[in-house]
Tab-separated table of C-alpha atoms and ligand atoms in Angstrom:
chain	number	residue	atom	x	y	z
A	1	UNK	CA	-5.463	34.408	-17.319
A	2	UNK	CA	-7.431	34.418	-14.108
A	3	UNK	CA	-5.332	32.250	-11.915
A	4	UNK	CA	-7.745	31.801	-9.077
A	5	UNK	CA	-10.915	30.726	-10.754
A	6	UNK	CA	-9.800	28.217	-13.359
A	7	UNK	CA	-8.835	24.679	-12.571
A	8	UNK	CA	-5.269	23.556	-12.903
A	9	UNK	CA	-5.108	22.024	-16.334
A	10	UNK	CA	-8.812	21.566	-16.026
A	11	UNK	CA	-9.380	21.445	-19.742
A	12	UNK	CA	-7.498	20.131	-22.686
A	13	UNK	CA	-7.146	23.628	-24.044
A	14	UNK	CA	-5.791	24.884	-20.733
A	15	UNK	CA	-2.175	25.630	-20.047
A	16	UNK	CA	0.093	22.836	-21.173
A	17	UNK	CA	3.671	22.015	-20.301
A	18	UNK	CA	5.144	23.171	-23.535
A	19	UNK	CA	3.786	26.613	-23.977
A	20	UNK	CA	2.282	29.555	-22.168
A	21	UNK	CA	1.432	30.217	-18.558
A	22	UNK	CA	0.536	27.305	-16.377
A	23	UNK	CA	-1.984	27.615	-13.604
A	24	UNK	CA	-0.876	27.477	-10.031
A	25	UNK	CA	-2.437	26.355	-6.786
A	26	UNK	CA	-4.841	28.847	-5.233
A	27	UNK	CA	-2.400	29.716	-2.466
A	28	UNK	CA	0.537	28.333	-0.612
A	29	UNK	CA	-1.819	26.788	1.909
A	30	UNK	CA	-3.657	25.281	-1.041
A	31	UNK	CA	-0.505	23.687	-2.330
A	32	UNK	CA	0.527	22.323	1.053
A	33	UNK	CA	-2.929	20.868	1.465
A	34	UNK	CA	-2.751	19.198	-1.910
A	35	UNK	CA	0.732	17.794	-1.408
A	36	UNK	CA	-0.191	16.630	2.076
A	37	UNK	CA	-3.314	15.102	0.559
A	38	UNK	CA	-1.127	13.140	-1.826
A	39	UNK	CA	1.226	12.055	0.928
A	40	UNK	CA	-1.278	11.145	3.624
A	41	UNK	CA	-3.183	8.059	2.619
A	42	UNK	CA	-3.264	4.316	2.915
A	43	UNK	CA	0.512	4.400	3.135
A	44	UNK	CA	0.255	5.998	6.576
A	45	UNK	CA	-2.664	4.126	8.079
A	46	UNK	CA	-2.358	0.787	6.280
A	47	UNK	CA	1.221	0.580	4.956
A	48	UNK	CA	3.228	1.949	7.852
A	49	UNK	CA	1.853	-0.306	10.617
A	50	UNK	CA	1.985	-3.343	8.318
A	51	UNK	CA	5.611	-2.825	7.319
A	52	UNK	CA	6.590	-1.853	10.874
A	53	UNK	CA	4.996	-5.029	12.252
A	54	UNK	CA	6.952	-7.186	9.826
A	55	UNK	CA	10.229	-5.429	10.573
A	56	UNK	CA	10.548	-5.481	14.321
A	57	UNK	CA	8.326	-2.606	15.444
A	58	UNK	CA	10.395	-0.064	17.380
A	59	UNK	CA	13.617	-0.864	15.511
A	60	UNK	CA	11.794	-0.088	12.318
A	61	UNK	CA	10.310	3.145	13.668
A	62	UNK	CA	13.762	4.455	14.509
A	63	UNK	CA	15.235	3.652	11.104
A	64	UNK	CA	12.116	5.007	9.440
A	65	UNK	CA	12.460	8.393	11.141
A	66	UNK	CA	16.113	8.496	10.104
A	67	UNK	CA	15.174	7.783	6.493
A	68	UNK	CA	12.493	10.504	6.511
A	69	UNK	CA	14.847	13.161	7.894
A	70	UNK	CA	18.030	12.385	5.962
A	71	UNK	CA	16.686	11.031	2.668
A	72	UNK	CA	12.961	11.732	2.393
A	73	UNK	CA	12.919	15.443	3.207
A	74	UNK	CA	15.810	16.376	0.870
A	75	UNK	CA	14.334	14.356	-1.996
A	76	UNK	CA	10.973	16.013	-1.358
A	77	UNK	CA	12.577	19.428	-1.806
A	78	UNK	CA	14.444	18.221	-4.899
A	79	UNK	CA	11.253	16.985	-6.571
A	80	UNK	CA	9.282	20.130	-5.798
A	81	UNK	CA	12.131	22.279	-7.077
A	82	UNK	CA	12.468	20.353	-10.346
A	83	UNK	CA	8.718	20.623	-10.807
A	84	UNK	CA	8.437	24.321	-10.166
A	85	UNK	CA	11.462	25.122	-12.294
A	86	UNK	CA	10.377	23.166	-15.363
A	87	UNK	CA	6.594	23.476	-14.930
A	88	UNK	CA	6.280	20.058	-16.479
A	89	UNK	CA	5.343	16.427	-15.847
A	90	UNK	CA	8.303	14.186	-14.855
A	91	UNK	CA	9.170	13.067	-18.394
A	92	UNK	CA	9.011	16.611	-19.732
A	93	UNK	CA	10.911	17.909	-16.730
A	94	UNK	CA	13.882	15.610	-17.299
A	95	UNK	CA	13.796	16.364	-21.012
A	96	UNK	CA	13.855	20.108	-20.311
A	97	UNK	CA	16.764	19.912	-17.877
A	98	UNK	CA	18.860	17.292	-19.673
A	99	UNK	CA	17.901	17.378	-23.348
A	100	UNK	CA	18.674	14.316	-25.379
A	101	UNK	CA	19.801	12.292	-22.441
A	102	UNK	CA	18.425	9.050	-21.151
A	103	UNK	CA	17.176	10.747	-17.996
A	104	UNK	CA	13.682	10.819	-19.408
A	105	UNK	CA	13.649	7.086	-18.668
A	106	UNK	CA	13.445	8.056	-14.989
A	107	UNK	CA	10.323	10.053	-15.755
A	108	UNK	CA	8.936	7.123	-17.719
A	109	UNK	CA	9.676	4.767	-14.835
A	110	UNK	CA	7.658	7.102	-12.662
A	111	UNK	CA	4.676	7.057	-14.988
A	112	UNK	CA	4.719	3.242	-15.038
A	113	UNK	CA	5.196	2.957	-11.275
A	114	UNK	CA	2.274	5.339	-10.770
A	115	UNK	CA	-0.100	3.167	-12.770
A	116	UNK	CA	1.043	-0.070	-11.114
A	117	UNK	CA	0.838	1.418	-7.609
A	118	UNK	CA	-2.606	2.773	-8.411
A	119	UNK	CA	-3.708	-0.724	-9.453
A	120	UNK	CA	-3.308	-2.271	-6.005
A	121	UNK	CA	-3.904	0.971	-4.098
A	122	UNK	CA	-7.400	1.053	-5.499
A	123	UNK	CA	-8.048	-2.483	-4.263
A	124	UNK	CA	-7.219	-1.530	-0.668
A	125	UNK	CA	-9.150	1.714	-1.017
A	126	UNK	CA	-12.060	-0.414	-2.228
A	127	UNK	CA	-11.975	-2.290	1.080
A	128	UNK	CA	-12.330	1.043	2.888
A	129	UNK	CA	-15.532	1.726	0.925
A	130	UNK	CA	-16.865	-1.683	1.931
A	131	UNK	CA	-15.946	-0.915	5.539
A	132	UNK	CA	-17.908	2.340	5.497
A	133	UNK	CA	-21.015	0.269	4.877
A	134	UNK	CA	-19.992	-2.449	7.329
A	135	UNK	CA	-19.413	0.004	10.184
A	136	UNK	CA	-22.640	1.866	9.433
A	137	UNK	CA	-24.573	-1.379	9.635
A	138	UNK	CA	-23.131	-2.044	13.088
A	139	UNK	CA	-21.075	-5.057	12.063
A	140	UNK	CA	-18.492	-4.652	14.849
A	141	UNK	CA	-20.101	-5.122	18.264
A	142	UNK	CA	-17.832	-6.213	21.146
A	143	UNK	CA	-16.314	-9.593	20.334
A	144	UNK	CA	-17.069	-9.468	16.604
A	145	UNK	CA	-15.014	-11.885	14.488
A	146	UNK	CA	-13.165	-9.203	12.553
A	147	UNK	CA	-10.981	-11.738	10.730
A	148	UNK	CA	-14.041	-13.427	9.262
A	149	UNK	CA	-15.515	-10.074	8.268
A	150	UNK	CA	-12.339	-9.102	6.446
A	151	UNK	CA	-12.365	-12.441	4.636
A	152	UNK	CA	-15.962	-11.861	3.572
A	153	UNK	CA	-14.965	-8.588	1.869
A	154	UNK	CA	-11.459	-9.171	0.526
A	155	UNK	CA	-11.959	-12.872	-0.114
A	156	UNK	CA	-15.069	-12.400	-2.218
A	157	UNK	CA	-14.176	-11.881	-5.882
A	158	UNK	CA	-17.358	-9.951	-6.624
A	159	UNK	CA	-17.101	-7.636	-3.628
A	160	UNK	CA	-13.371	-6.998	-4.011
A	161	UNK	CA	-13.546	-6.279	-7.747
A	162	UNK	CA	-16.711	-4.188	-7.506
A	163	UNK	CA	-15.326	-1.904	-4.791
A	164	UNK	CA	-12.014	-1.675	-6.652
A	165	UNK	CA	-13.923	-0.565	-9.732
A	166	UNK	CA	-16.003	1.992	-7.822
A	167	UNK	CA	-12.889	3.548	-6.316
A	168	UNK	CA	-11.101	3.679	-9.653
A	169	UNK	CA	-14.032	5.383	-11.367
A	170	UNK	CA	-14.173	8.030	-8.621
A	171	UNK	CA	-10.419	8.632	-8.958
A	172	UNK	CA	-10.718	9.014	-12.727
A	173	UNK	CA	-13.656	11.384	-12.350
A	174	UNK	CA	-11.741	13.693	-10.003
A	175	UNK	CA	-8.638	13.726	-12.212
A	176	UNK	CA	-10.752	14.490	-15.279
A	177	UNK	CA	-12.249	17.416	-13.364
A	178	UNK	CA	-8.815	18.996	-12.875
A	179	UNK	CA	-6.416	18.749	-10.030
A	180	UNK	CA	-7.007	21.822	-7.975
A	181	UNK	CA	-10.765	21.896	-7.752
A	182	UNK	CA	-10.788	18.277	-6.648
A	183	UNK	CA	-7.909	18.037	-4.267
A	184	UNK	CA	-7.890	21.340	-2.456
A	185	UNK	CA	-11.539	21.098	-1.601
A	186	UNK	CA	-11.360	17.578	-0.189
A	187	UNK	CA	-8.149	17.981	1.679
A	188	UNK	CA	-9.291	20.991	3.658
A	189	UNK	CA	-11.937	18.846	5.318
A	190	UNK	CA	-9.875	15.723	5.522
A	191	UNK	CA	-6.680	16.844	7.213
A	192	UNK	CA	-8.036	18.289	10.448
A	193	UNK	CA	-10.737	15.632	10.642
A	194	UNK	CA	-8.360	12.734	10.229
A	195	UNK	CA	-5.868	14.130	12.740
A	196	UNK	CA	-8.516	14.674	15.428
A	197	UNK	CA	-10.185	11.317	14.945
A	198	UNK	CA	-6.856	9.547	14.979
A	199	UNK	CA	-5.970	11.164	18.316
A	200	UNK	CA	-9.289	10.117	19.840
A	201	UNK	CA	-8.802	6.539	18.686
A	202	UNK	CA	-5.225	6.519	19.979
A	203	UNK	CA	-6.544	7.631	23.369
A	204	UNK	CA	-8.857	4.613	23.383
A	205	UNK	CA	-6.200	2.180	22.149
A	206	UNK	CA	-3.510	3.058	24.685
A	207	UNK	CA	-5.895	2.611	27.596
A	208	UNK	CA	-6.844	-0.960	26.644
A	209	UNK	CA	-5.642	-3.862	28.764
A	210	UNK	CA	-2.430	-5.233	27.289
A	211	UNK	CA	-1.699	-1.950	25.537
A	212	UNK	CA	1.623	-1.709	27.353
A	213	UNK	CA	3.082	-4.687	25.478
A	214	UNK	CA	2.028	-3.083	22.214
A	215	UNK	CA	3.581	0.247	23.128
A	216	UNK	CA	6.795	-1.449	24.085
A	217	UNK	CA	6.879	-3.391	20.807
A	218	UNK	CA	6.418	-0.125	18.951
A	219	UNK	CA	8.534	2.282	21.018
A	220	UNK	CA	11.201	0.275	22.814
A	221	UNK	CA	13.760	-0.714	20.185
A	222	UNK	CA	15.605	-3.988	20.160
A	223	UNK	CA	18.715	-2.942	18.252
A	224	UNK	CA	19.577	-6.477	17.259
A	225	UNK	CA	16.537	-6.287	14.973
A	226	UNK	CA	18.097	-3.577	12.805
A	227	UNK	CA	19.292	-5.396	9.704
A	228	UNK	CA	19.886	-4.410	6.100
A	229	UNK	CA	16.399	-5.475	5.143
A	230	UNK	CA	14.950	-3.150	7.805
A	231	UNK	CA	16.750	-0.246	6.130
A	232	UNK	CA	15.369	-1.190	2.740
A	233	UNK	CA	11.838	-1.545	4.082
A	234	UNK	CA	12.100	1.748	5.974
A	235	UNK	CA	13.456	3.719	3.032
A	236	UNK	CA	10.872	2.207	0.694
A	237	UNK	CA	8.065	2.923	3.124
A	238	UNK	CA	9.285	6.495	3.652
A	239	UNK	CA	9.239	7.186	-0.084
A	240	UNK	CA	5.848	5.539	-0.490
A	241	UNK	CA	4.346	7.495	2.366
A	242	UNK	CA	5.798	10.812	1.204
A	243	UNK	CA	4.777	10.143	-2.433
A	244	UNK	CA	8.392	10.342	-3.579
A	245	UNK	CA	10.525	8.555	-6.129
A	246	UNK	CA	8.186	8.558	-9.094
A	247	UNK	CA	7.627	12.189	-9.908
A	248	UNK	CA	4.329	12.840	-8.127
A	249	UNK	CA	5.917	15.736	-6.269
A	250	UNK	CA	7.572	16.944	-9.492
A	251	UNK	CA	4.110	17.095	-11.004
A	252	UNK	CA	2.609	18.832	-7.952
A	253	UNK	CA	5.602	21.149	-7.715
A	254	UNK	CA	4.959	22.199	-11.292
A	255	UNK	CA	1.806	23.914	-10.087
A	256	UNK	CA	3.474	25.883	-7.258
A	257	UNK	CA	3.714	29.624	-7.716
A	258	UNK	CA	7.112	31.334	-7.913
A	259	UNK	CA	6.060	33.421	-4.930
A	260	UNK	CA	5.813	30.481	-2.559
A	261	UNK	CA	8.465	29.158	-0.248
A	262	UNK	CA	9.597	25.678	-1.231
A	263	UNK	CA	11.605	24.797	1.868
A	264	UNK	CA	8.861	25.404	4.392
A	265	UNK	CA	6.335	23.667	2.127
A	266	UNK	CA	8.503	20.568	1.828
A	267	UNK	CA	9.074	20.481	5.580
A	268	UNK	CA	5.423	20.977	6.441
A	269	UNK	CA	4.325	18.113	4.223
A	270	UNK	CA	7.062	15.817	5.523
A	271	UNK	CA	6.335	16.515	9.191
A	272	UNK	CA	2.591	16.194	8.833
A	273	UNK	CA	2.779	12.940	6.882
A	274	UNK	CA	5.196	11.400	9.348
A	275	UNK	CA	3.136	12.448	12.352
A	276	UNK	CA	0.068	10.725	10.926
A	277	UNK	CA	2.011	7.500	10.339
A	278	UNK	CA	3.451	7.543	13.862
A	279	UNK	CA	-0.045	8.034	15.307
A	280	UNK	CA	-1.361	5.174	13.216
A	281	UNK	CA	1.239	2.971	14.895
A	282	UNK	CA	0.110	4.180	18.318
A	283	UNK	CA	-3.371	3.121	17.340
A	284	UNK	CA	-2.616	-0.255	15.784
A	285	UNK	CA	0.028	-1.832	18.052
A	286	UNK	CA	-1.695	-1.474	21.436
A	287	UNK	CA	-4.908	-2.782	19.870
A	288	UNK	CA	-3.083	-5.650	18.194
A	289	UNK	CA	-1.511	-6.794	21.463
A	290	UNK	CA	-4.782	-6.284	23.308
A	291	UNK	CA	-6.425	-8.641	20.834
A	292	UNK	CA	-3.627	-11.171	21.309
A	293	UNK	CA	-2.486	-11.201	17.676
A	294	UNK	CA	0.995	-11.830	16.326
A	295	UNK	CA	2.471	-8.718	14.647
A	296	UNK	CA	5.021	-10.602	12.568
A	297	UNK	CA	2.287	-12.660	10.917
A	298	UNK	CA	0.616	-9.575	9.504
A	299	UNK	CA	-0.508	-9.297	5.897
A	300	UNK	CA	-2.521	-6.766	3.910
A	301	UNK	CA	-5.618	-7.389	6.029
A	302	UNK	CA	-3.976	-6.761	9.405
A	303	UNK	CA	-4.896	-3.120	9.833
A	304	UNK	CA	-8.531	-3.732	8.881
A	305	UNK	CA	-8.817	-6.667	11.274
A	306	UNK	CA	-7.095	-4.865	14.148
A	307	UNK	CA	-8.792	-1.501	13.744
A	308	UNK	CA	-12.259	-2.950	13.675
A	309	UNK	CA	-11.538	-5.024	16.780
A	310	UNK	CA	-11.025	-1.689	18.564
A	311	UNK	CA	-14.512	-0.497	17.677
A	312	UNK	CA	-16.303	-2.816	20.101
A	313	UNK	CA	-14.335	-1.303	22.969
A	314	UNK	CA	-15.566	2.238	22.347
A	315	UNK	CA	-18.377	3.239	24.726
A	316	UNK	CA	-21.275	3.220	24.603
A	317	UNK	CA	-21.293	-0.142	22.810
A	318	UNK	CA	-22.303	-0.707	20.127
A	319	UNK	CA	-23.027	2.890	19.118
A	320	UNK	CA	-19.605	4.258	19.906
A	321	UNK	CA	-18.014	1.792	17.520
A	322	UNK	CA	-20.545	2.508	14.806
A	323	UNK	CA	-20.071	6.269	14.973
A	324	UNK	CA	-16.274	6.328	15.303
A	325	UNK	CA	-15.780	3.441	12.910
A	326	UNK	CA	-17.853	4.911	10.110
A	327	UNK	CA	-16.289	8.348	10.515
A	328	UNK	CA	-12.862	6.765	10.414
A	329	UNK	CA	-13.462	4.822	7.228
A	330	UNK	CA	-15.026	7.822	5.508
A	331	UNK	CA	-11.926	9.857	6.312
A	332	UNK	CA	-9.629	7.032	5.266
A	333	UNK	CA	-11.504	6.772	1.992
A	334	UNK	CA	-11.015	10.493	1.312
A	335	UNK	CA	-7.359	10.243	2.321
A	336	UNK	CA	-6.946	7.374	-0.142
A	337	UNK	CA	-8.695	9.379	-2.836
A	338	UNK	CA	-6.501	12.474	-2.485
A	339	UNK	CA	-3.514	10.113	-2.845
A	340	UNK	CA	-4.780	8.007	-5.731
A	341	UNK	CA	-5.492	11.219	-7.609
A	342	UNK	CA	-1.790	12.061	-7.509
A	343	UNK	CA	-0.865	8.589	-8.726
A	344	UNK	CA	-3.101	8.975	-11.766
A	345	UNK	CA	-2.185	12.623	-12.284
A	346	UNK	CA	1.464	11.843	-13.088
A	347	UNK	CA	0.661	9.714	-16.137
A	348	UNK	CA	-2.221	11.959	-17.122
A	349	UNK	CA	-0.041	15.077	-17.067
A	350	UNK	CA	2.497	13.180	-19.172
A	351	UNK	CA	-0.016	12.131	-21.831
A	352	UNK	CA	-1.592	15.609	-21.940
A	353	UNK	CA	1.685	17.538	-22.044
A	354	UNK	CA	3.780	15.299	-24.225
A	355	UNK	CA	1.367	13.246	-26.313
A	356	UNK	CA	-1.372	15.849	-26.715
A	357	UNK	CA	-4.121	13.657	-25.299
A	358	UNK	CA	-7.199	15.355	-23.943
A	359	UNK	CA	-7.256	15.223	-20.173
A	360	UNK	CA	-10.378	13.104	-20.228
A	361	UNK	CA	-8.976	10.510	-22.614
A	362	UNK	CA	-5.660	10.291	-20.759
A	363	UNK	CA	-7.223	9.788	-17.328
A	364	UNK	CA	-9.688	7.177	-18.557
A	365	UNK	CA	-7.068	5.265	-20.516
A	366	UNK	CA	-4.625	5.011	-17.609
A	367	UNK	CA	-7.383	4.454	-15.072
A	368	UNK	CA	-8.801	1.528	-17.026
A	369	UNK	CA	-5.316	0.026	-17.418
A	370	UNK	CA	-4.792	0.341	-13.661
A	371	UNK	CA	-8.193	-1.222	-13.015
A	372	UNK	CA	-7.423	-4.281	-15.135
A	373	UNK	CA	-3.949	-4.560	-13.651
A	374	UNK	CA	-5.527	-4.421	-10.198
A	375	UNK	CA	-7.799	-7.428	-10.701
A	376	UNK	CA	-5.164	-10.012	-9.657
A	377	UNK	CA	-4.507	-7.936	-6.515
A	378	UNK	CA	-8.233	-7.897	-5.798
A	379	UNK	CA	-8.210	-11.698	-5.983
A	380	UNK	CA	-5.084	-12.119	-3.864
A	381	UNK	CA	-6.628	-12.048	-0.408
A	382	UNK	CA	-8.373	-15.359	-0.284
A	383	UNK	CA	-10.373	-15.427	-3.518
A	384	UNK	CA	-7.746	-17.255	-5.608
A	385	UNK	CA	-5.329	-19.494	-3.680
A	386	UNK	CA	-2.243	-19.194	-5.909
A	387	UNK	CA	-2.536	-15.395	-5.982
A	388	UNK	CA	-2.974	-15.392	-2.208
A	389	UNK	CA	0.327	-17.240	-1.835
A	390	UNK	CA	2.420	-16.888	-4.973
A	391	UNK	CA	4.268	-20.107	-5.839
A	392	UNK	CA	7.946	-19.803	-4.974
A	393	UNK	CA	7.494	-16.386	-3.357
A	394	UNK	CA	5.012	-17.112	-0.610
A	395	UNK	CA	3.658	-13.566	-0.609
A	396	UNK	CA	0.256	-12.597	-1.893
A	397	UNK	CA	0.165	-10.789	-5.235
A	398	UNK	CA	-0.879	-7.450	-3.742
A	399	UNK	CA	1.996	-7.448	-1.250
A	400	UNK	CA	4.335	-8.478	-4.053
A	401	UNK	CA	3.375	-5.462	-6.192
A	402	UNK	CA	3.543	-3.211	-3.118
A	403	UNK	CA	7.071	-4.434	-2.399
A	404	UNK	CA	8.406	-4.250	-5.953
A	405	UNK	CA	6.687	-1.097	-7.247
A	406	UNK	CA	5.575	0.611	-4.040
A	407	UNK	CA	8.970	0.274	-2.389
A	408	UNK	CA	11.906	-0.952	-4.517
A	409	UNK	CA	11.034	1.056	-7.633
A	410	UNK	CA	10.647	4.201	-5.542
A	411	UNK	CA	14.014	3.672	-3.887
A	412	UNK	CA	15.595	3.380	-7.356
A	413	UNK	CA	13.622	6.393	-8.588
A	414	UNK	CA	14.709	8.473	-5.603
A	415	UNK	CA	18.334	7.538	-6.241
A	416	UNK	CA	18.119	8.836	-9.796
A	417	UNK	CA	16.284	11.984	-8.714
A	418	UNK	CA	18.877	12.839	-6.084
A	419	UNK	CA	21.824	12.122	-8.409
A	420	UNK	CA	20.171	14.120	-11.135
A	421	UNK	CA	19.467	17.115	-8.915
A	422	UNK	CA	22.879	17.103	-7.276
A	423	UNK	CA	25.153	16.315	-10.197
A	424	UNK	CA	23.376	16.812	-13.515
A	425	UNK	CA	21.125	19.789	-12.978
A	426	UNK	CA	23.346	20.936	-10.120
A	427	UNK	CA	22.683	22.173	-6.620
A	428	UNK	CA	23.508	25.721	-7.681
A	429	UNK	CA	20.777	25.897	-10.313
A	430	UNK	CA	18.385	24.110	-7.961
A	431	UNK	CA	19.288	26.564	-5.207
A	432	UNK	CA	18.509	29.498	-7.501
A	433	UNK	CA	15.048	28.055	-8.077
A	434	UNK	CA	14.513	27.612	-4.320
A	435	UNK	CA	15.528	31.252	-3.832
A	436	UNK	CA	13.221	32.533	-6.574
A	437	UNK	CA	10.607	33.788	-4.102
A	438	UNK	CA	12.593	35.856	-1.595
A	439	UNK	CA	16.271	35.246	-2.279
A	440	UNK	CA	16.681	33.002	0.742
A	441	UNK	CA	17.407	29.288	1.088
A	442	UNK	CA	17.199	28.269	4.742
A	443	UNK	CA	19.128	25.052	5.426
A	444	UNK	CA	20.657	25.386	1.955
A	445	UNK	CA	24.068	24.019	2.936
A	446	UNK	CA	22.567	21.116	4.820
A	447	UNK	CA	20.357	20.255	1.888
A	448	UNK	CA	23.245	20.453	-0.566
A	449	UNK	CA	25.281	18.049	1.544
A	450	UNK	CA	22.385	15.630	2.014
A	451	UNK	CA	21.314	15.535	-1.626
A	452	UNK	CA	24.868	15.282	-2.963
A	453	UNK	CA	26.297	12.663	-0.661
A	454	UNK	CA	23.988	11.275	1.982
A	455	UNK	CA	21.005	10.415	-0.230
A	456	UNK	CA	22.867	8.717	-3.101
A	457	UNK	CA	25.308	6.844	-0.885
A	458	UNK	CA	22.689	5.663	1.571
A	459	UNK	CA	20.402	4.490	-1.219
A	460	UNK	CA	23.206	2.694	-3.053
A	461	UNK	CA	24.167	0.876	0.149
A	462	UNK	CA	20.556	-0.115	0.683
A	463	UNK	CA	20.316	-1.424	-2.871
A	464	UNK	CA	23.580	-3.361	-2.655
A	465	UNK	CA	22.115	-5.029	0.365
A	466	UNK	CA	18.983	-5.924	-1.598
A	467	UNK	CA	20.991	-7.398	-4.462
A	468	UNK	CA	23.040	-9.441	-2.042
A	469	UNK	CA	19.884	-10.744	-0.437
A	470	UNK	CA	18.517	-11.768	-3.835
A	471	UNK	CA	21.597	-13.735	-4.924
B	1	LIG	N1	1.738	8.600	-0.334
B	1	LIG	C1	0.478	7.965	-0.543
B	1	LIG	C2	0.120	7.191	0.707
B	1	LIG	O1	0.831	7.221	1.672
B	1	LIG	C3	0.490	7.075	-1.760
B	1	LIG	C4	0.982	7.789	-2.955
B	1	LIG	C5	0.348	8.780	-3.608
B	1	LIG	C6	2.219	7.621	-3.586
B	1	LIG	N2	1.133	9.225	-4.629
B	1	LIG	C7	2.279	8.552	-4.633
B	1	LIG	C8	3.276	6.781	-3.346
B	1	LIG	C9	3.406	8.626	-5.428
B	1	LIG	C10	4.398	6.861	-4.140
B	1	LIG	C11	4.472	7.786	-5.162
B	1	LIG	O2	-0.873	6.545	0.763
């Protein structure tokens, strides 16, 4: 089969997980782009600053970086290795490596988590579409009431649900078209563009009056703020941002060629994703303090409100804000799309490989389920009061799903994946797969130690802390 011109699993009759050859990414760079496209998304620009604000700023940043290095990166390599070795979706991968065991439940958990995460992810991504139009129409001159503008988008049932639907349909359409054609193409434009624009906006943010207080909140840790719940939030956020813990990277890894180097790919994706999140913090916190807002009171709308308040400060007003703002939201929309694709791809690959669905039917079925599931999240930012502040919980419904499925479920999933790789499949077999390209496994001993001991123990401690907090 011609491996360069056909889409990955682009048709129902294409390579499946159970039989013959499976297509691979066009090149190693193509794979890294796609995996980075999955990782970099709303989690970096929206999730990271929001969670950091609620967890003490600089204290959180420190713990977050620790979680990325010691837990995130090793689990990233584990997922990619499982994927490339089995060439299957998560459920099929666990079945292939541990036949007849209950490990496939971990794969199933991943499929479910993917659909639930997609449901609220699409709502936030819908706001970015609305903001493309808002910025283009010059809605953010100096002094604009950005809180009221956010309320007019997210608080309107029609607007919120319509944009959520538009985003979901686009996601489904790309997944139906096949993974590689869609993702590689978009990500090549997105990655450099987003990085450059982010740096320009950071340059503006850190030179605002009052930026110093924001930088100190973000970079100058108050160690007394580091509590068990900060660890849980940091680990959860790290997995969310790196697309780990539910098999997305198993699925993407299943398309990597045996000739490519897994270690450097995993590291490149991890470093790039983390850099974007750290820059997003450098953008949001100085602006937030400049605008005189309270970081600890931040909800799902914070980043939208804060970011757009920066636009009026970009010279020459109001054109500077219009140009930079619209470019930013276009890039954020594409970043969200290359991530949502991977959320839908996990379940789609499962239904195609294991249940013999056509790709089209699988993507539409799961996409429609995620759309319906997302409606309460779309109504949870002002449109419906009890969803905006859940009785007995106090959180809005979207934040609740983000916490439970976007963070806790991924922490649990990552625990199982690390235990499975280290102790069931075994680090020796995994190491052989890593070495399949050139016989080398740089950092092999370090990885073995981290995945065997550090990852499982750290995650178990984090979870014990969660259970204690709940009872
Ligand atoms: N990592 C993406 C982001 O930061 C979201 C995402 C895509 C994801 N695929 C995932 C999160 C799989 C967890 C698991 O926006």
